Coordinates of C-alpha atoms and ligand atoms in Angstrom, one line a residue:
M1 CA 85.1 133.4 118.4
T2 CA 87.2 131.8 121.3
T3 CA 90.1 129.3 121.3
P4 CA 88.9 126.4 123.0
T5 CA 91.5 125.3 125.9
N6 CA 89.3 122.6 127.3
S7 CA 90.9 119.2 127.1
E8 CA 87.7 117.5 126.6
H9 CA 87.0 118.5 123.5
P10 CA 90.1 117.5 121.5
A11 CA 88.3 117.2 118.3
D12 CA 87.0 120.8 118.3
S13 CA 86.2 122.1 115.0
S14 CA 88.9 124.1 113.4
S15 CA 87.4 127.2 114.1
D16 CA 90.0 129.6 113.5
L17 CA 90.8 127.8 110.1
P18 CA 89.8 129.2 106.5
P19 CA 87.1 127.5 104.9
L20 CA 88.4 124.6 102.5
P21 CA 88.0 125.2 98.7
P22 CA 84.9 122.8 97.6
D23 CA 87.0 120.9 95.2
A24 CA 89.9 120.2 97.5
A25 CA 90.9 116.8 97.3
P26 CA 89.5 114.5 100.2
W27 CA 91.8 112.6 102.7
Q28 CA 92.0 108.9 101.9
S29 CA 92.0 106.2 104.6
A30 CA 95.3 104.7 105.5
G31 CA 93.1 101.9 107.0
Y32 CA 94.6 102.2 110.8
R33 CA 94.4 104.1 114.0
D34 CA 96.9 105.1 116.4
E35 CA 95.7 106.2 119.9
N36 CA 99.2 108.0 120.5
A37 CA 99.1 109.9 117.3
R38 CA 95.7 110.9 118.2
L39 CA 96.9 112.2 121.6
L40 CA 99.6 113.9 119.9
V41 CA 97.9 115.8 117.0
S42 CA 94.9 116.8 119.5
A43 CA 97.2 118.3 122.0
I44 CA 98.9 120.2 119.4
H45 CA 95.9 121.5 118.1
R46 CA 94.5 122.5 121.5
R47 CA 97.7 124.5 122.4
R48 CA 98.4 125.5 118.5
G49 CA 98.1 129.4 119.8
A50 CA 100.6 128.9 122.7
L51 CA 102.9 127.0 120.5
L52 CA 103.1 129.7 117.9
I53 CA 103.7 132.1 120.3
E54 CA 106.2 130.4 122.6
F55 CA 107.6 127.2 121.0
P56 CA 107.8 128.2 117.3
D57 CA 111.1 126.5 116.5
V58 CA 110.5 123.3 118.4
P59 CA 110.7 120.4 116.1
V60 CA 107.4 118.3 115.8
Q61 CA 109.6 115.3 115.6
G62 CA 113.3 114.4 115.5
Y63 CA 115.8 113.5 118.0
D64 CA 117.9 116.8 117.2
V65 CA 116.7 119.5 119.2
I66 CA 118.6 122.7 118.0
L67 CA 118.6 125.9 120.1
P68 CA 116.9 128.7 117.8
E69 CA 120.4 130.7 117.9
E70 CA 122.2 127.8 116.3
G71 CA 119.7 127.7 113.3
P72 CA 116.4 126.0 112.1
A73 CA 115.5 122.7 113.7
G74 CA 116.1 119.6 111.5
A75 CA 112.4 118.5 111.1
I76 CA 109.3 120.3 110.7
T77 CA 108.7 122.8 113.7
C78 CA 105.5 123.6 115.3
S79 CA 105.2 127.0 113.5
V80 CA 105.4 125.5 110.2
L81 CA 103.2 122.9 110.8
I82 CA 100.2 125.0 112.8
S83 CA 100.7 127.7 109.9
L84 CA 100.4 124.8 107.1
W85 CA 97.2 123.5 109.1
R86 CA 95.8 127.0 108.6
E87 CA 97.0 127.9 105.1
S88 CA 97.4 124.6 103.0
E89 CA 94.3 122.9 101.7
L90 CA 96.5 119.8 101.5
C91 CA 97.0 119.7 105.3
R92 CA 93.6 119.3 106.6
G93 CA 90.4 118.1 105.7
T94 CA 87.2 115.8 106.7
C95 CA 88.1 112.4 108.3
P96 CA 86.8 109.6 106.2
H97 CA 85.7 107.8 108.9
C98 CA 84.1 110.2 111.4
D99 CA 83.3 113.9 111.6
G100 CA 86.7 115.1 112.7
T101 CA 89.0 117.2 110.9
A102 CA 92.1 115.4 110.2
L103 CA 95.4 117.2 110.4
A104 CA 98.6 116.8 108.6
L105 CA 101.5 115.3 110.8
A106 CA 104.0 114.3 108.4
F107 CA 105.5 114.6 104.8
G108 CA 107.3 111.9 103.1
G109 CA 107.7 109.3 100.2
T110 CA 110.0 107.5 97.9
G111 CA 111.1 108.7 94.6
E112 CA 108.8 111.2 92.8
S113 CA 105.8 110.0 94.6
W114 CA 105.0 111.6 98.0
F115 CA 102.3 111.9 100.7
V116 CA 100.9 113.9 103.2
V117 CA 100.2 112.0 106.4
G118 CA 97.7 113.3 108.5
V119 CA 95.9 112.0 111.8
C120 CA 92.2 112.6 112.9
P121 CA 91.9 114.1 116.4
L122 CA 88.7 112.4 117.2
C123 CA 89.2 109.1 116.1
G124 CA 93.0 108.6 115.5
S125 CA 92.8 107.2 111.9
Y126 CA 95.7 107.9 109.8
V127 CA 95.0 109.5 106.4
F128 CA 96.8 110.6 103.4
R129 CA 96.9 112.6 100.2
P130 CA 99.3 111.3 97.7
S131 CA 101.2 113.7 95.4
E132 CA 103.9 114.2 92.9
K133 CA 107.3 115.4 95.1
G134 CA 107.9 118.6 93.4
A135 CA 104.3 119.6 93.0
L136 CA 103.8 118.8 97.0
F137 CA 106.6 121.1 97.7
A138 CA 105.6 123.8 95.7
A139 CA 102.2 123.9 97.2
L140 CA 103.5 123.8 100.6
A141 CA 106.0 126.5 100.1
Q142 CA 103.5 128.5 98.5
S143 CA 101.1 128.1 101.5
L144 CA 103.9 129.3 103.7
E145 CA 104.3 132.6 101.5
G146 CA 104.2 135.8 103.6
W147 CA 105.2 134.1 106.8
C148 CA 108.7 133.9 107.9
F149 CA 108.8 130.2 108.2
R150 CA 110.8 127.8 106.1
L151 CA 110.2 124.1 105.2
P152 CA 112.6 121.7 106.2
T153 CA 114.4 119.7 103.2
Q154 CA 113.2 116.5 102.0
S155 CA 115.5 114.5 103.7
Q156 CA 115.1 116.2 107.1
L157 CA 111.6 115.1 106.6
L158 CA 112.4 111.6 106.1
L159 CA 114.9 111.3 108.7
S160 CA 112.6 112.6 111.4
N161 CA 109.8 110.0 110.5
A162 CA 109.3 107.6 113.3
H163 CA 111.4 109.5 115.8
Q164 CA 110.4 110.5 119.1
H165 CA 108.5 113.9 120.0
L166 CA 110.8 114.7 123.1
A167 CA 111.2 118.6 122.5
L168 CA 107.3 118.9 121.3
L169 CA 106.1 116.8 124.3
A170 CA 108.3 118.9 126.8
A171 CA 106.8 122.0 125.3
L172 CA 103.1 120.7 125.5
R173 CA 103.9 119.7 129.2
T174 CA 105.2 123.3 129.6
L175 CA 101.7 124.6 128.7
G176 CA 100.0 122.4 130.9
E177 CA 99.0 119.6 128.9
H178 CA 98.7 116.0 130.4
L179 CA 97.0 113.8 127.7
L180 CA 100.2 113.1 125.8
P181 CA 101.7 110.0 124.4
P182 CA 104.6 108.4 126.2
D183 CA 108.1 109.7 125.7
H184 CA 109.0 106.8 123.7
Y185 CA 106.4 107.4 120.9
G186 CA 107.4 108.3 117.5
F187 CA 105.0 109.0 115.0
A188 CA 105.6 106.4 112.0
A189 CA 104.1 107.5 108.7
S190 CA 104.4 105.3 105.8
L191 CA 102.9 104.8 102.2
P192 CA 100.2 102.2 102.5
D193 CA 101.8 99.7 100.5
A194 CA 105.2 99.9 102.5
M195 CA 103.3 99.8 105.7
R196 CA 102.0 96.3 104.5
R197 CA 105.5 95.1 103.5
W198 CA 107.1 96.4 106.6
Q199 CA 104.5 94.5 108.7
S200 CA 105.7 91.1 107.3
A201 CA 109.2 92.1 108.4
A202 CA 107.9 93.3 111.8
E203 CA 106.2 90.1 112.4
Q204 CA 109.8 88.5 112.5
R205 CA 110.9 90.9 114.9
I206 CA 107.6 90.1 116.9
G207 CA 108.1 86.7 117.2
I208 CA 111.7 87.2 118.1
W209 CA 110.9 89.6 121.0
S210 CA 108.1 87.3 122.2
Q211 CA 110.4 84.3 122.3
R212 CA 112.7 86.4 124.3
G213 CA 110.1 88.1 126.7
A214 CA 108.9 86.7 130.2
I215 CA 105.5 86.8 131.5
I216 CA 105.1 87.8 134.9
H217 CA 102.3 87.7 137.0
A218 CA 102.2 91.2 138.5
A219 CA 100.6 90.4 141.8
T220 CA 102.9 87.7 142.9
G221 CA 106.1 88.2 140.7
A222 CA 105.6 84.6 139.6
H223 CA 106.6 83.5 136.1
V224 CA 103.7 82.5 133.9
E225 CA 104.1 79.6 131.5
K226 CA 104.1 80.9 127.9
N227 CA 101.4 78.6 126.4
T228 CA 98.5 78.7 123.9
A229 CA 96.5 81.0 126.4
T230 CA 99.1 83.0 127.1
W231 CA 101.3 83.6 123.9
P232 CA 98.6 85.2 121.9
L233 CA 98.3 87.8 124.5
L234 CA 102.2 88.5 124.6
T235 CA 102.6 88.6 120.8
D236 CA 99.3 90.9 120.4
F237 CA 100.7 93.4 122.8
V238 CA 104.3 93.2 121.1
R239 CA 102.8 93.7 117.4
E240 CA 100.4 96.4 118.6
F241 CA 103.3 98.4 120.3
L242 CA 105.6 98.0 117.4
L243 CA 103.0 99.1 114.9
R244 CA 101.9 101.8 117.1
T245 CA 105.2 103.4 118.0
G246 CA 107.5 102.0 115.2
T247 CA 109.9 100.8 117.9
L248 CA 109.9 97.4 120.2
P249 CA 108.8 97.3 123.6
E250 CA 111.3 97.8 126.5
L251 CA 111.6 96.2 129.7
D252 CA 108.2 95.8 131.8
H253 CA 104.9 96.5 130.3
A254 CA 101.7 95.8 132.0
G255 CA 99.6 93.3 129.7
P256 CA 95.7 92.2 130.5
D257 CA 94.6 90.2 133.3
G258 CA 97.3 91.2 135.9
L259 CA 100.2 90.1 133.7
D260 CA 103.4 92.0 133.0
F261 CA 105.5 91.4 130.0
S262 CA 109.3 91.8 130.7
F263 CA 111.6 92.3 128.2
P264 CA 115.6 91.8 128.7
L265 CA 116.5 94.6 126.4
S266 CA 116.7 98.3 126.7
S267 CA 116.8 100.7 123.7
Q268 CA 120.0 102.1 125.0
E269 CA 121.9 99.0 123.9
P270 CA 122.0 98.5 120.2
V271 CA 119.6 95.9 119.6
S272 CA 120.6 92.3 118.7
Y273 CA 118.4 89.6 117.6
R274 CA 120.4 86.7 118.1
V275 CA 118.3 84.6 120.4
E276 CA 118.5 81.2 122.3
A277 CA 116.4 78.4 120.5
P278 CA 113.2 78.4 122.6
A279 CA 112.4 74.8 124.1
A280 CA 110.1 73.3 121.2
D281 CA 107.2 72.2 124.0
E282 CA 107.4 75.7 125.6
T283 CA 106.8 78.2 122.9
P284 CA 104.7 77.8 119.5
T285 CA 106.3 79.3 116.8
N286 CA 105.2 80.1 113.2
D287 CA 107.8 78.2 111.6
V288 CA 107.4 78.2 108.0
D289 CA 107.9 74.4 106.6
Y290 CA 108.7 75.1 102.9
A291 CA 109.1 71.7 102.0
A292 CA 105.3 71.3 103.0
D293 CA 104.0 74.2 101.3
D294 CA 103.2 72.4 98.0
D295 CA 101.4 69.3 97.4
D296 CA 102.6 69.1 94.0
D297 CA 106.1 67.8 94.0
G298 CA 106.5 68.4 90.2
E299 CA 109.1 70.6 88.7
G300 CA 107.4 74.0 89.2
S301 CA 106.9 73.4 92.9
L302 CA 108.8 75.5 95.5
Q303 CA 110.1 71.9 96.6
G304 CA 110.9 70.9 93.0
L305 CA 112.8 74.3 92.6
I306 CA 114.7 73.9 96.0
D307 CA 115.6 70.2 94.9
R308 CA 117.0 71.3 91.6
L309 CA 118.7 74.5 93.4
V310 CA 120.4 71.9 95.7
T311 CA 121.6 69.6 93.4
D312 CA 123.0 72.0 90.5
W313 CA 124.8 74.0 93.3
R314 CA 126.5 70.9 94.6
A315 CA 127.3 70.0 91.1
K316 CA 128.5 73.1 90.4
R317 CA 126.2 73.6 87.7
P318 CA 124.4 77.1 86.8
I319 CA 121.9 78.1 89.6
A320 CA 120.7 81.5 88.6
E321 CA 117.3 80.8 87.2
S322 CA 116.2 78.3 90.1
L323 CA 117.4 80.8 92.5
A324 CA 115.7 83.8 91.1
R325 CA 112.5 81.9 91.0
I326 CA 112.8 80.6 94.6
Q327 CA 113.6 84.2 95.8
E328 CA 110.7 85.2 93.8
T329 CA 108.3 82.6 95.2
L330 CA 109.4 83.7 98.9
E331 CA 108.7 87.4 98.3
E332 CA 105.5 86.9 96.8
S333 CA 104.5 84.7 99.8
G334 CA 105.4 87.2 102.0
D335 CA 107.5 84.4 103.9
I336 CA 110.9 85.8 103.5
H337 CA 111.1 85.1 107.3
S338 CA 111.7 81.5 107.8
G339 CA 110.9 81.3 111.4
Y340 CA 114.6 80.6 112.2
D341 CA 116.8 83.0 113.8
I342 CA 117.9 86.4 112.8
L343 CA 121.6 86.8 112.1
G344 CA 121.7 90.3 113.8
V345 CA 120.9 93.8 112.9
F346 CA 124.1 95.3 111.4
L347 CA 125.1 98.4 110.1
G348 CA 126.9 98.6 106.8
P349 CA 129.9 100.3 105.7
K350 CA 128.3 102.3 103.4
A351 CA 125.8 103.8 105.7
M352 CA 128.4 104.7 108.0
A353 CA 130.6 106.2 105.3
D354 CA 127.6 108.5 104.3
A355 CA 127.0 109.5 107.8
F356 CA 130.6 110.1 108.3
A357 CA 131.1 112.3 105.0
V358 CA 128.4 114.9 106.3
I359 CA 129.9 115.4 109.7
D360 CA 130.5 119.4 110.1
D361 CA 133.6 120.2 111.5
D362 CA 132.2 122.8 113.5
V363 CA 130.2 120.4 115.4
V364 CA 132.9 118.2 115.9
R365 CA 135.2 121.4 117.5
Q366 CA 132.2 122.2 119.8
A367 CA 131.6 118.7 121.1
L368 CA 135.1 117.5 121.4
E369 CA 135.9 121.3 122.8
I370 CA 138.9 121.7 120.6
T371 CA 140.6 124.8 120.6
D372 CA 142.7 124.5 117.6
R373 CA 141.2 125.8 114.2
R374 CA 141.7 122.5 112.4
V375 CA 139.9 119.2 113.0
N376 CA 141.9 116.3 112.1
Q377 CA 140.4 112.7 111.0
T378 CA 141.1 111.3 114.3
Q379 CA 139.0 113.6 116.1
R380 CA 136.1 113.3 113.5
I381 CA 136.4 109.4 114.0
E382 CA 136.4 110.0 117.8
F383 CA 133.2 112.4 117.4
F384 CA 131.5 109.5 115.1
E385 CA 131.9 106.9 117.6
Q386 CA 130.7 109.1 120.5
H387 CA 127.7 110.9 118.7
V388 CA 126.6 109.4 115.8
L389 CA 127.4 105.8 115.6
E390 CA 124.8 104.6 118.3
G391 CA 121.8 106.6 116.4
L392 CA 122.7 105.2 113.2
L393 CA 122.5 101.6 114.8
E394 CA 119.0 102.3 116.0
D395 CA 117.9 103.7 112.8
A396 CA 116.1 101.0 111.0
D397 CA 116.2 103.0 107.7
V398 CA 119.9 102.2 107.6
T399 CA 120.6 99.2 109.6
R400 CA 120.1 95.7 108.0
A401 CA 118.7 92.7 109.5
F402 CA 120.0 89.3 107.9
V403 CA 117.5 86.5 107.9
P404 CA 118.6 83.0 107.1
I405 CA 116.5 80.6 105.3
V406 CA 117.4 76.9 105.1
L407 CA 116.4 75.4 101.9
E408 CA 116.2 71.7 102.2
S409 CA 116.0 69.2 99.5
S410 CA 113.9 66.0 99.6
D411 CA 116.4 63.9 100.1
G412 CA 117.9 65.9 103.2
E413 CA 120.6 68.2 101.8
S414 CA 120.5 71.7 102.7
L415 CA 121.5 75.2 101.9
Q416 CA 120.8 78.4 103.4
L417 CA 120.2 81.7 101.7
V418 CA 120.2 85.0 103.4
V419 CA 118.2 88.0 103.0
G420 CA 119.0 91.2 104.1
I421 CA 116.2 93.4 104.9
S422 CA 116.5 97.4 105.4
G423 CA 114.1 100.2 105.8
Y424 CA 110.8 101.2 107.2
S425 CA 108.5 104.0 107.6
F426 CA 108.8 105.9 104.3
T427 CA 111.2 103.9 102.7
I428 CA 110.2 101.0 100.9
L429 CA 111.5 97.9 102.6
E430 CA 114.6 96.7 100.7
Y431 CA 115.7 93.1 100.3
E432 CA 118.9 91.9 99.3
W433 CA 119.5 88.4 98.8
H434 CA 122.8 86.3 99.3
G435 CA 124.0 82.9 99.0
P436 CA 123.5 80.2 98.7
F437 CA 125.7 79.2 101.3
E438 CA 126.6 75.7 103.2
A439 CA 124.2 75.4 105.7
E440 CA 126.7 75.7 108.5
F441 CA 128.3 79.0 106.9
D442 CA 128.7 81.6 109.3
F443 CA 127.3 84.7 107.6
A444 CA 127.4 87.0 110.3
E445 CA 131.1 86.2 110.7
W446 CA 131.4 87.1 106.9
V447 CA 129.7 90.3 107.1
R448 CA 131.7 91.6 110.3
K449 CA 134.9 90.9 108.1
E450 CA 133.4 92.8 105.6
G451 CA 133.3 96.0 108.0
W452 CA 129.6 95.7 109.1
V453 CA 128.9 96.3 112.9
E454 CA 126.1 95.2 115.3
T455 CA 127.5 97.3 118.4
V456 CA 129.4 100.3 118.9
E457 CA 131.9 98.3 120.5
E458 CA 132.5 96.3 117.7
F459 CA 133.5 99.3 115.6
Q460 CA 135.5 101.0 118.5
Q461 CA 137.5 97.4 118.7
M462 CA 138.6 98.2 115.0
G463 CA 142.3 99.6 114.8
A464 CA 142.5 103.2 113.6
R465 CA 143.8 102.3 110.1
R466 CA 140.7 100.0 109.5
K467 CA 138.1 102.6 111.1
A468 CA 139.7 105.3 108.6
K469 CA 139.4 102.9 105.8
L470 CA 135.8 102.2 106.2
L471 CA 134.8 105.7 106.8
G472 CA 136.5 106.7 103.6
Ligands
LIG1 ZN1 88.0 110.4 112.3

């Protein structure tokens, strides 16, 4: 049997793979497709033989490309993934949507509940198999018995999720592969449920990016008005891009009908979501008018709860119960985004301290070219500023976006709640509620005083003692 090298047959049956036992659990459908994931998995599959021989230690995903002599890569490597395709019945199986053989691409989950997430090289459907974490690791490790490959740790698997595939893409290009996803692509695997919840936070980001974005006619360079005809084109593009890649679009992108979508930010800058209020007649928004949500203005309605909360809060009476019910209602409706501005995407002191605690002095010594055997705290902080902080600021699993929600009572009094949102991909989206505050209370300023940062510069501008205190 020959190894197919012809790229016109990306979904070639897995001819060199042993047959699956008849009782192997089938893949379940995750309900969405991703063309870039399809390109990626079919290219790995086509080039699997050469990858095993020439690039066994290249990570499938992740920013850290560690040279083989420096130790195993910080993510699953090509050799491990391809071996698992061969040896593990958990890592391949018939696609529930077509005749393809879907192949595993990522592993992850939360708590004890883990998943193998795969992609069909024919149709691009995401598929998954649920498993208890310990059982999954045991099964995967057993499949690799007799091979000299080692599985990455659980946290390495989670940390590389949704990151780019730069090393792998470079390896595939070296092998002559051209049908590849773009460099910015990062396979974002998720629990089916978490993905749905993530999408509601994603909607907020999409709205803000669409408001910031300009539409330019590609042929003439003229600005095109954002109206009911062009707005959906823009938001659909941003939505699809975010869900496909796990990141927001950068700079210019070609849209349909000769339109270019231009975005003012590049991912090289820490992303800030503070935006100018759009002109009301120019940009349709999806503002949620909570006051109008309920026809029934009785005690149990959302407006009734808000009225009670505002009155009790102003009178300094207990508010815990109405506050909890309001938060619950907003969470259930999925309308935690208010249509108002996001305060910013901030990185918390704990996330910084956690990342600082695991810095390896040998790496610091090498990066800063320190000849002395000892590494001091100032040098570690310098390394943190130069090499760690920016990555943390871009990682949605550790940063937090704050969304203010203005609650307006029937008599026109208002308060704000603030919801902190963090985590995506394999991490269940976490919400943390703050408030109530006066409507004009500057929450962003308050979190800055607590040591949260929105940019690398904010951290750099702190005094040495403050930095040391924050990082523990
Ligand atoms: Zn398929």
